[in-house]
Amino acid sequence: MTEPRQPLRVSLVQGDTRWHDAAANRDYYGGKVRALRGTTDLVVLPETFTSGFTNETLGNAETMDGESLRWLSALAAEAGCVITGSLVTRVGEKCVNRLVWMRPDGSFEIYDKRHLFRMAREHERYAAGEQRLIVELNGWRICPLVCYDLRFPVWIRNRYDRSVSCRFDYDLVLFVANWPSPRRYAWQTLLRARAIENLSYCAGVNRVGTDGNGLHYAGDSAVLDFLGQPLVELGASELVVTATLDAAALAAHRERFPAWMDADAFELG
């Protein structure tokens, strides 16, 4: 069984995103990330961190050669770590809620939010993604997802490949979100469920404050271990914290409690 062999430092940036002001958000989040230089491997920003969660896509979307992507690349190089979060992105004639996984060398991966929050009419303004993303960092396999994806366990399911790679799909699943306060219990509960059922670490980063639609966000960002127990758990304040994930503890749990051996086989359509 292939497992990560060294610790992974994960930093959560729980911020109060400025409404529809990309320049102000770049300045705001940039300062918080720079303060982490040399102390972390991965920085996680909230969903739509340059604009807030908006259906005014045309006025807030940037292309992949826009200012925010150039800024993110330069910031990752300066901080010496991977940075991830999602942005409203224009692709041709459509917009997507696009998570960017930016490395210090300027290379990056993307994941377009699969499940669009119809209760806020997100599905009318954005196109849905079609492919799940798995990335590697310091020997860890990581599955980054976006907000409403958290409610869909089949999409998130962590499977063990017995035939080829002899490893799990991922060791850490993470969610970037703008998850409003009235549904905070669901956020807290589902993060724990995703960690437990997938035998993996789980991180969720939510914003705080009140957005331009009058929605309030309670934060509740967290890093949970494979038992659903919190390594760090935040309240409703603007805060940056770093948690260290233990590779040996993860491997020991998977060996001691091999529920993956009884999992049902299926394919995603």
PDB file of C-alpha atoms in Angstrom:
ATOM      1  CA  MET A   1       0.000   0.000   0.000  1.00  0.00           C
ATOM      2  CA  THR A   2       1.520   3.349  -1.081  1.00  0.00           C
ATOM      3  CA  GLU A   3       1.141   6.043   1.562  1.00  0.00           C
ATOM      4  CA  PRO A   4       2.636   9.528   2.123  1.00  0.00           C
ATOM      5  CA  ARG A   5       5.795   9.337   4.250  1.00  0.00           C
ATOM      6  CA  GLN A   6       6.273  12.831   5.649  1.00  0.00           C
ATOM      7  CA  PRO A   7       4.088  15.394   7.446  1.00  0.00           C
ATOM      8  CA  LEU A   8       2.124  17.969   5.459  1.00  0.00           C
ATOM      9  CA  ARG A   9       1.570  21.511   6.735  1.00  0.00           C
ATOM     10  CA  VAL A  10      -1.816  22.923   5.699  1.00  0.00           C
ATOM     11  CA  SER A  11      -2.766  26.554   6.374  1.00  0.00           C
ATOM     12  CA  LEU A  12      -6.376  27.751   6.415  1.00  0.00           C
ATOM     13  CA  VAL A  13      -7.078  31.398   5.621  1.00  0.00           C
ATOM     14  CA  GLN A  14     -10.520  32.200   6.997  1.00  0.00           C
ATOM     15  CA  GLY A  15     -11.112  35.707   5.693  1.00  0.00           C
ATOM     16  CA  ASP A  16     -13.809  38.328   5.228  1.00  0.00           C
ATOM     17  CA  THR A  17     -13.880  38.560   1.432  1.00  0.00           C
ATOM     18  CA  ARG A  18     -14.524  42.043   0.032  1.00  0.00           C
ATOM     19  CA  TRP A  19     -17.636  42.187  -2.138  1.00  0.00           C
ATOM     20  CA  HIS A  20     -16.995  42.553  -5.878  1.00  0.00           C
ATOM     21  CA  ASP A  21     -13.533  44.064  -5.375  1.00  0.00           C
ATOM     22  CA  ALA A  22     -10.801  41.865  -6.808  1.00  0.00           C
ATOM     23  CA  ALA A  23      -8.002  44.379  -6.195  1.00  0.00           C
ATOM     24  CA  ALA A  24      -8.931  44.788  -2.534  1.00  0.00           C
ATOM     25  CA  ASN A  25      -9.124  41.016  -2.091  1.00  0.00           C
ATOM     26  CA  ARG A  26      -5.731  40.476  -3.707  1.00  0.00           C
ATOM     27  CA  ASP A  27      -4.264  42.973  -1.269  1.00  0.00           C
ATOM     28  CA  TYR A  28      -6.140  41.506   1.706  1.00  0.00           C
ATOM     29  CA  TYR A  29      -5.417  37.846   1.089  1.00  0.00           C
ATOM     30  CA  GLY A  30      -1.935  38.551  -0.223  1.00  0.00           C
ATOM     31  CA  GLY A  31      -0.889  39.990   3.115  1.00  0.00           C
ATOM     32  CA  LYS A  32      -2.164  36.959   4.979  1.00  0.00           C
ATOM     33  CA  VAL A  33      -0.384  34.515   2.670  1.00  0.00           C
ATOM     34  CA  ARG A  34       2.942  36.383   2.750  1.00  0.00           C
ATOM     35  CA  ALA A  35       2.956  36.115   6.540  1.00  0.00           C
ATOM     36  CA  LEU A  36       3.075  32.310   6.124  1.00  0.00           C
ATOM     37  CA  ARG A  37       6.250  32.260   4.056  1.00  0.00           C
ATOM     38  CA  GLY A  38       8.521  29.398   5.067  1.00  0.00           C
ATOM     39  CA  THR A  39       6.039  27.877   7.532  1.00  0.00           C
ATOM     40  CA  THR A  40       3.643  25.893   5.357  1.00  0.00           C
ATOM     41  CA  ASP A  41       3.312  23.617   2.349  1.00  0.00           C
ATOM     42  CA  LEU A  42      -0.252  24.484   1.320  1.00  0.00           C
ATOM     43  CA  VAL A  43      -2.408  27.589   1.768  1.00  0.00           C
ATOM     44  CA  VAL A  44      -6.173  27.259   1.300  1.00  0.00           C
ATOM     45  CA  LEU A  45      -8.288  30.337   0.529  1.00  0.00           C
ATOM     46  CA  PRO A  46     -12.119  30.449   0.455  1.00  0.00           C
ATOM     47  CA  GLU A  47     -14.379  29.922  -2.543  1.00  0.00           C
ATOM     48  CA  THR A  48     -14.583  32.896  -4.963  1.00  0.00           C
ATOM     49  CA  PHE A  49     -12.025  34.760  -2.883  1.00  0.00           C
ATOM     50  CA  THR A  50     -11.643  37.672  -5.327  1.00  0.00           C
ATOM     51  CA  SER A  51     -15.360  38.554  -5.456  1.00  0.00           C
ATOM     52  CA  GLY A  52     -17.512  36.743  -2.930  1.00  0.00           C
ATOM     53  CA  PHE A  53     -20.143  34.223  -4.038  1.00  0.00           C
ATOM     54  CA  THR A  54     -21.915  36.142  -6.773  1.00  0.00           C
ATOM     55  CA  ASN A  55     -24.296  35.514  -9.645  1.00  0.00           C
ATOM     56  CA  GLU A  56     -23.106  38.717 -11.297  1.00  0.00           C
ATOM     57  CA  THR A  57     -20.667  36.681 -13.301  1.00  0.00           C
ATOM     58  CA  LEU A  58     -19.955  38.963 -16.237  1.00  0.00           C
ATOM     59  CA  GLY A  59     -18.869  41.849 -14.032  1.00  0.00           C
ATOM     60  CA  ASN A  60     -16.634  39.732 -11.809  1.00  0.00           C
ATOM     61  CA  ALA A  61     -15.220  37.001 -14.031  1.00  0.00           C
ATOM     62  CA  GLU A  62     -11.603  37.017 -15.171  1.00  0.00           C
ATOM     63  CA  THR A  63      -9.954  34.914 -17.837  1.00  0.00           C
ATOM     64  CA  MET A  64      -7.064  32.549 -17.227  1.00  0.00           C
ATOM     65  CA  ASP A  65      -4.640  35.222 -18.405  1.00  0.00           C
ATOM     66  CA  GLY A  66      -6.178  37.848 -16.121  1.00  0.00           C
ATOM     67  CA  GLU A  67      -4.665  39.826 -13.284  1.00  0.00           C
ATOM     68  CA  SER A  68      -5.731  37.490 -10.482  1.00  0.00           C
ATOM     69  CA  LEU A  69      -4.046  34.441 -12.020  1.00  0.00           C
ATOM     70  CA  ARG A  70      -0.820  36.378 -12.555  1.00  0.00           C
ATOM     71  CA  TRP A  71      -1.032  37.607  -8.961  1.00  0.00           C
ATOM     72  CA  LEU A  72      -1.657  34.098  -7.646  1.00  0.00           C
ATOM     73  CA  SER A  73       1.367  32.748  -9.508  1.00  0.00           C
ATOM     74  CA  ALA A  74       3.628  35.495  -8.171  1.00  0.00           C
ATOM     75  CA  LEU A  75       2.263  35.059  -4.635  1.00  0.00           C
ATOM     76  CA  ALA A  76       2.888  31.291  -4.631  1.00  0.00           C
ATOM     77  CA  ALA A  77       6.463  31.899  -5.766  1.00  0.00           C
ATOM     78  CA  GLU A  78       6.989  34.540  -3.082  1.00  0.00           C
ATOM     79  CA  ALA A  79       5.479  32.415  -0.302  1.00  0.00           C
ATOM     80  CA  GLY A  80       7.208  29.237  -1.481  1.00  0.00           C
ATOM     81  CA  CYS A  81       4.110  27.044  -1.208  1.00  0.00           C
ATOM     82  CA  VAL A  82       1.058  25.855  -3.092  1.00  0.00           C
ATOM     83  CA  ILE A  83      -1.974  28.156  -2.906  1.00  0.00           C
ATOM     84  CA  THR A  84      -5.511  27.100  -3.762  1.00  0.00           C
ATOM     85  CA  GLY A  85      -8.952  28.701  -3.815  1.00  0.00           C
ATOM     86  CA  SER A  86     -11.658  29.346  -6.407  1.00  0.00           C
ATOM     87  CA  LEU A  87     -12.380  32.286  -8.686  1.00  0.00           C
ATOM     88  CA  VAL A  88     -15.187  33.295 -11.026  1.00  0.00           C
ATOM     89  CA  THR A  89     -13.584  32.497 -14.385  1.00  0.00           C
ATOM     90  CA  ARG A  90     -14.694  33.168 -17.937  1.00  0.00           C
ATOM     91  CA  VAL A  91     -14.029  30.389 -20.434  1.00  0.00           C
ATOM     92  CA  GLY A  92     -15.211  31.348 -23.909  1.00  0.00           C
ATOM     93  CA  GLU A  93     -18.884  32.229 -23.666  1.00  0.00           C
ATOM     94  CA  LYS A  94     -19.439  30.625 -20.277  1.00  0.00           C
ATOM     95  CA  CYS A  95     -18.372  31.176 -16.670  1.00  0.00           C
ATOM     96  CA  VAL A  96     -17.185  28.554 -14.199  1.00  0.00           C
ATOM     97  CA  ASN A  97     -16.497  28.512 -10.472  1.00  0.00           C
ATOM     98  CA  ARG A  98     -12.877  27.433 -10.929  1.00  0.00           C
ATOM     99  CA  LEU A  99     -10.535  26.190  -8.235  1.00  0.00           C
ATOM    100  CA  VAL A 100      -6.903  26.851  -9.115  1.00  0.00           C
ATOM    101  CA  TRP A 101      -4.076  24.787  -7.608  1.00  0.00           C
ATOM    102  CA  MET A 102      -1.096  27.108  -8.020  1.00  0.00           C
ATOM    103  CA  ARG A 103       2.436  25.852  -7.417  1.00  0.00           C
ATOM    104  CA  PRO A 104       5.474  28.015  -6.571  1.00  0.00           C
ATOM    105  CA  ASP A 105       7.022  27.305  -9.983  1.00  0.00           C
ATOM    106  CA  GLY A 106       4.015  28.841 -11.763  1.00  0.00           C
ATOM    107  CA  SER A 107       2.508  25.556 -12.961  1.00  0.00           C
ATOM    108  CA  PHE A 108      -1.083  24.922 -11.957  1.00  0.00           C
ATOM    109  CA  GLU A 109      -4.059  22.586 -12.130  1.00  0.00           C
ATOM    110  CA  ILE A 110      -7.751  23.477 -12.279  1.00  0.00           C
ATOM    111  CA  TYR A 111     -11.015  22.018 -11.052  1.00  0.00           C
ATOM    112  CA  ASP A 112     -14.385  23.447 -12.088  1.00  0.00           C
ATOM    113  CA  LYS A 113     -17.079  23.090  -9.439  1.00  0.00           C
ATOM    114  CA  ARG A 114     -19.171  20.068 -10.313  1.00  0.00           C
ATOM    115  CA  HIS A 115     -22.285  20.622  -8.200  1.00  0.00           C
ATOM    116  CA  LEU A 116     -23.879  24.046  -8.660  1.00  0.00           C
ATOM    117  CA  PHE A 117     -26.048  25.451  -5.877  1.00  0.00           C
ATOM    118  CA  ARG A 118     -29.440  25.721  -7.545  1.00  0.00           C
ATOM    119  CA  MET A 119     -31.068  27.283  -4.482  1.00  0.00           C
ATOM    120  CA  ALA A 120     -29.007  30.385  -5.300  1.00  0.00           C
ATOM    121  CA  ARG A 121     -29.456  29.842  -9.082  1.00  0.00           C
ATOM    122  CA  GLU A 122     -25.761  29.121  -9.512  1.00  0.00           C
ATOM    123  CA  HIS A 123     -26.650  26.575 -12.199  1.00  0.00           C
ATOM    124  CA  GLU A 124     -28.183  29.371 -14.294  1.00  0.00           C
ATOM    125  CA  ARG A 125     -25.031  31.484 -14.272  1.00  0.00           C
ATOM    126  CA  TYR A 126     -22.211  28.931 -14.276  1.00  0.00           C
ATOM    127  CA  ALA A 127     -21.287  25.818 -16.224  1.00  0.00           C
ATOM    128  CA  ALA A 128     -20.621  22.639 -14.221  1.00  0.00           C
ATOM    129  CA  GLY A 129     -17.290  20.848 -14.226  1.00  0.00           C
ATOM    130  CA  GLU A 130     -16.971  17.279 -15.434  1.00  0.00           C
ATOM    131  CA  GLN A 131     -13.693  15.952 -14.032  1.00  0.00           C
ATOM    132  CA  ARG A 132     -12.532  15.408 -10.462  1.00  0.00           C
ATOM    133  CA  LEU A 133      -8.988  16.546  -9.728  1.00  0.00           C
ATOM    134  CA  ILE A 134      -6.319  14.656  -7.781  1.00  0.00           C
ATOM    135  CA  VAL A 135      -3.007  16.440  -7.209  1.00  0.00           C
ATOM    136  CA  GLU A 136       0.185  15.406  -5.440  1.00  0.00           C
ATOM    137  CA  LEU A 137       2.178  17.434  -2.934  1.00  0.00           C
ATOM    138  CA  ASN A 138       5.148  16.086  -0.970  1.00  0.00           C
ATOM    139  CA  GLY A 139       3.950  12.519  -1.493  1.00  0.00           C
ATOM    140  CA  TRP A 140       0.368  13.302  -0.455  1.00  0.00           C
ATOM    141  CA  ARG A 141      -2.524  12.790  -2.857  1.00  0.00           C
ATOM    142  CA  ILE A 142      -5.101  15.551  -2.458  1.00  0.00           C
ATOM    143  CA  CYS A 143      -8.631  16.002  -3.823  1.00  0.00           C
ATOM    144  CA  PRO A 144      -9.672  19.701  -3.819  1.00  0.00           C
ATOM    145  CA  LEU A 145     -13.393  20.445  -4.185  1.00  0.00           C
ATOM    146  CA  VAL A 146     -15.748  23.431  -3.932  1.00  0.00           C
ATOM    147  CA  CYS A 147     -18.495  24.144  -1.379  1.00  0.00           C
ATOM    148  CA  TYR A 148     -21.755  22.412  -2.474  1.00  0.00           C
ATOM    149  CA  ASP A 149     -19.710  19.416  -3.669  1.00  0.00           C
ATOM    150  CA  LEU A 150     -19.500  18.514   0.030  1.00  0.00           C
ATOM    151  CA  ARG A 151     -23.091  17.197  -0.073  1.00  0.00           C
ATOM    152  CA  PHE A 152     -22.384  14.565  -2.743  1.00  0.00           C
ATOM    153  CA  PRO A 153     -20.489  11.587  -1.311  1.00  0.00           C
ATOM    154  CA  VAL A 154     -20.450   9.517  -4.514  1.00  0.00           C
ATOM    155  CA  TRP A 155     -18.433  12.231  -6.288  1.00  0.00           C
ATOM    156  CA  ILE A 156     -16.089  12.432  -3.308  1.00  0.00           C
ATOM    157  CA  ARG A 157     -15.729   8.703  -2.639  1.00  0.00           C
ATOM    158  CA  ASN A 158     -12.147   7.633  -1.916  1.00  0.00           C
ATOM    159  CA  ARG A 159     -11.451   4.268  -3.506  1.00  0.00           C
ATOM    160  CA  TYR A 160      -8.511   1.914  -3.210  1.00  0.00           C
ATOM    161  CA  ASP A 161      -7.019   0.697  -6.478  1.00  0.00           C
ATOM    162  CA  ARG A 162      -6.162  -2.964  -5.954  1.00  0.00           C
ATOM    163  CA  SER A 163      -5.226  -3.688  -9.552  1.00  0.00           C
ATOM    164  CA  VAL A 164      -2.777  -1.000 -10.711  1.00  0.00           C
ATOM    165  CA  SER A 165      -1.496   1.604  -8.275  1.00  0.00           C
ATOM    166  CA  CYS A 166      -2.239  -0.164  -4.955  1.00  0.00           C
ATOM    167  CA  ARG A 167      -3.122   3.124  -3.309  1.00  0.00           C
ATOM    168  CA  PHE A 168      -6.069   5.280  -2.348  1.00  0.00           C
ATOM    169  CA  ASP A 169      -7.382   7.997  -4.635  1.00  0.00           C
ATOM    170  CA  TYR A 170      -6.360  10.569  -2.042  1.00  0.00           C
ATOM    171  CA  ASP A 171      -5.043  11.148   1.478  1.00  0.00           C
ATOM    172  CA  LEU A 172      -6.601  14.579   2.016  1.00  0.00           C
ATOM    173  CA  VAL A 173      -9.907  15.908   0.713  1.00  0.00           C
ATOM    174  CA  LEU A 174     -10.383  19.664   1.010  1.00  0.00           C
ATOM    175  CA  PHE A 175     -13.238  22.066   0.394  1.00  0.00           C
ATOM    176  CA  VAL A 176     -13.166  25.792  -0.288  1.00  0.00           C
ATOM    177  CA  ALA A 177     -16.509  27.391   0.520  1.00  0.00           C
ATOM    178  CA  ASN A 178     -18.863  30.298   1.003  1.00  0.00           C
ATOM    179  CA  TRP A 179     -21.241  28.388   3.301  1.00  0.00           C
ATOM    180  CA  PRO A 180     -23.840  30.652   5.012  1.00  0.00           C
ATOM    181  CA  SER A 181     -24.480  30.554   8.750  1.00  0.00           C
ATOM    182  CA  PRO A 182     -28.031  29.125   8.632  1.00  0.00           C
ATOM    183  CA  ARG A 183     -26.565  25.864   7.298  1.00  0.00           C
ATOM    184  CA  ARG A 184     -23.486  25.720   9.504  1.00  0.00           C
ATOM    185  CA  TYR A 185     -24.559  22.496  11.243  1.00  0.00           C
ATOM    186  CA  ALA A 186     -24.656  20.738   7.881  1.00  0.00           C
ATOM    187  CA  TRP A 187     -21.188  22.077   7.051  1.00  0.00           C
ATOM    188  CA  GLN A 188     -19.713  20.856  10.317  1.00  0.00           C
ATOM    189  CA  THR A 189     -21.444  17.477  10.135  1.00  0.00           C
ATOM    190  CA  LEU A 190     -20.665  16.713   6.493  1.00  0.00           C
ATOM    191  CA  LEU A 191     -16.973  17.573   6.870  1.00  0.00           C
ATOM    192  CA  ARG A 192     -16.761  14.951   9.610  1.00  0.00           C
ATOM    193  CA  ALA A 193     -18.675  12.411   7.567  1.00  0.00           C
ATOM    194  CA  ARG A 194     -16.435  12.861   4.530  1.00  0.00           C
ATOM    195  CA  ALA A 195     -13.316  12.298   6.674  1.00  0.00           C
ATOM    196  CA  ILE A 196     -14.654   9.204   8.417  1.00  0.00           C
ATOM    197  CA  GLU A 197     -16.146   7.419   5.419  1.00  0.00           C
ATOM    198  CA  ASN A 198     -13.142   8.083   3.179  1.00  0.00           C
ATOM    199  CA  LEU A 199     -10.410   7.139   5.688  1.00  0.00           C
ATOM    200  CA  SER A 200      -8.647  10.412   4.996  1.00  0.00           C
ATOM    201  CA  TYR A 201      -7.836  13.797   6.416  1.00  0.00           C
ATOM    202  CA  CYS A 202     -10.400  16.488   5.549  1.00  0.00           C
ATOM    203  CA  ALA A 203     -10.013  20.268   5.480  1.00  0.00           C
ATOM    204  CA  GLY A 204     -12.718  22.868   4.922  1.00  0.00           C
ATOM    205  CA  VAL A 205     -12.157  26.614   4.545  1.00  0.00           C
ATOM    206  CA  ASN A 206     -15.148  28.934   4.775  1.00  0.00           C
ATOM    207  CA  ARG A 207     -15.311  32.721   4.769  1.00  0.00           C
ATOM    208  CA  VAL A 208     -16.615  34.987   7.536  1.00  0.00           C
ATOM    209  CA  GLY A 209     -18.514  38.285   7.567  1.00  0.00           C
ATOM    210  CA  THR A 210     -21.536  39.412   5.554  1.00  0.00           C
ATOM    211  CA  ASP A 211     -21.594  39.580   1.769  1.00  0.00           C
ATOM    212  CA  GLY A 212     -23.273  41.994  -0.634  1.00  0.00           C
ATOM    213  CA  ASN A 213     -26.416  39.873  -0.673  1.00  0.00           C
ATOM    214  CA  GLY A 214     -26.771  40.194   3.089  1.00  0.00           C
ATOM    215  CA  LEU A 215     -25.748  36.589   3.760  1.00  0.00           C
ATOM    216  CA  HIS A 216     -23.758  35.990   6.929  1.00  0.00           C
ATOM    217  CA  TYR A 217     -20.959  33.444   7.180  1.00  0.00           C
ATOM    218  CA  ALA A 218     -19.860  31.858  10.457  1.00  0.00           C
ATOM    219  CA  GLY A 219     -16.518  30.470   9.292  1.00  0.00           C
ATOM    220  CA  ASP A 220     -16.234  27.140  11.109  1.00  0.00           C
ATOM    221  CA  SER A 221     -13.200  26.223   9.030  1.00  0.00           C
ATOM    222  CA  ALA A 222     -11.523  23.027  10.217  1.00  0.00           C
ATOM    223  CA  VAL A 223      -8.934  20.359   9.636  1.00  0.00           C
ATOM    224  CA  LEU A 224     -10.173  16.929  10.686  1.00  0.00           C
ATOM    225  CA  ASP A 225      -8.349  13.653  10.996  1.00  0.00           C
ATOM    226  CA  PHE A 226      -9.509  10.316   9.569  1.00  0.00           C
ATOM    227  CA  LEU A 227     -11.747   9.760  12.619  1.00  0.00           C
ATOM    228  CA  GLY A 228     -13.489  13.089  12.093  1.00  0.00           C
ATOM    229  CA  GLN A 229     -11.740  14.596  15.104  1.00  0.00           C
ATOM    230  CA  PRO A 230     -10.558  18.208  14.739  1.00  0.00           C
ATOM    231  CA  LEU A 231      -6.874  19.101  14.566  1.00  0.00           C
ATOM    232  CA  VAL A 232      -7.974  22.725  14.323  1.00  0.00           C
ATOM    233  CA  GLU A 233     -11.488  24.143  14.414  1.00  0.00           C
ATOM    234  CA  LEU A 234     -12.195  27.838  13.960  1.00  0.00           C
ATOM    235  CA  GLY A 235     -15.043  30.074  15.018  1.00  0.00           C
ATOM    236  CA  ALA A 236     -16.402  33.137  13.231  1.00  0.00           C
ATOM    237  CA  SER A 237     -13.335  35.424  13.345  1.00  0.00           C
ATOM    238  CA  GLU A 238     -10.860  36.299  10.626  1.00  0.00           C
ATOM    239  CA  LEU A 239      -8.061  33.875  11.352  1.00  0.00           C
ATOM    240  CA  VAL A 240      -5.123  32.034   9.789  1.00  0.00           C
ATOM    241  CA  VAL A 241      -4.037  28.698  11.278  1.00  0.00           C
ATOM    242  CA  THR A 242      -1.718  25.876  10.259  1.00  0.00           C
ATOM    243  CA  ALA A 243      -2.239  22.183  10.997  1.00  0.00           C
ATOM    244  CA  THR A 244       0.290  19.403  10.441  1.00  0.00           C
ATOM    245  CA  LEU A 245      -1.007  16.160   8.983  1.00  0.00           C
ATOM    246  CA  ASP A 246       0.658  12.991  10.248  1.00  0.00           C
ATOM    247  CA  ALA A 247       1.414  10.460   7.499  1.00  0.00           C
ATOM    248  CA  ALA A 248       2.266   7.642   9.924  1.00  0.00           C
ATOM    249  CA  ALA A 249      -0.992   8.066  11.837  1.00  0.00           C
ATOM    250  CA  LEU A 250      -2.985   7.935   8.607  1.00  0.00           C
ATOM    251  CA  ALA A 251      -1.246   4.754   7.460  1.00  0.00           C
ATOM    252  CA  ALA A 252      -1.726   3.113  10.840  1.00  0.00           C
ATOM    253  CA  HIS A 253      -5.453   3.878  10.855  1.00  0.00           C
ATOM    254  CA  ARG A 254      -5.939   2.472   7.364  1.00  0.00           C
ATOM    255  CA  GLU A 255      -4.096  -0.669   8.399  1.00  0.00           C
ATOM    256  CA  ARG A 256      -5.942  -1.022  11.689  1.00  0.00           C
ATOM    257  CA  PHE A 257      -9.408  -0.263  10.286  1.00  0.00           C
ATOM    258  CA  PRO A 258      -9.453  -1.451   6.628  1.00  0.00           C
ATOM    259  CA  ALA A 259     -13.069  -0.597   5.825  1.00  0.00           C
ATOM    260  CA  TRP A 260     -11.951   0.073   2.246  1.00  0.00           C
ATOM    261  CA  MET A 261     -11.723  -3.689   1.728  1.00  0.00           C
ATOM    262  CA  ASP A 262     -15.518  -3.955   1.990  1.00  0.00           C
ATOM    263  CA  ALA A 263     -16.379  -0.986  -0.223  1.00  0.00           C
ATOM    264  CA  ASP A 264     -18.845  -1.323  -3.114  1.00  0.00           C
ATOM    265  CA  ALA A 265     -17.495  -1.141  -6.635  1.00  0.00           C
ATOM    266  CA  PHE A 266     -18.970   1.483  -8.973  1.00  0.00           C
ATOM    267  CA  GLU A 267     -18.042   3.832 -11.794  1.00  0.00           C
ATOM    268  CA  LEU A 268     -18.817   7.532 -12.144  1.00  0.00           C
ATOM    269  CA  GLY A 269     -20.829   8.281 -15.253  1.00  0.00           C
TER     270      GLY A 269
END
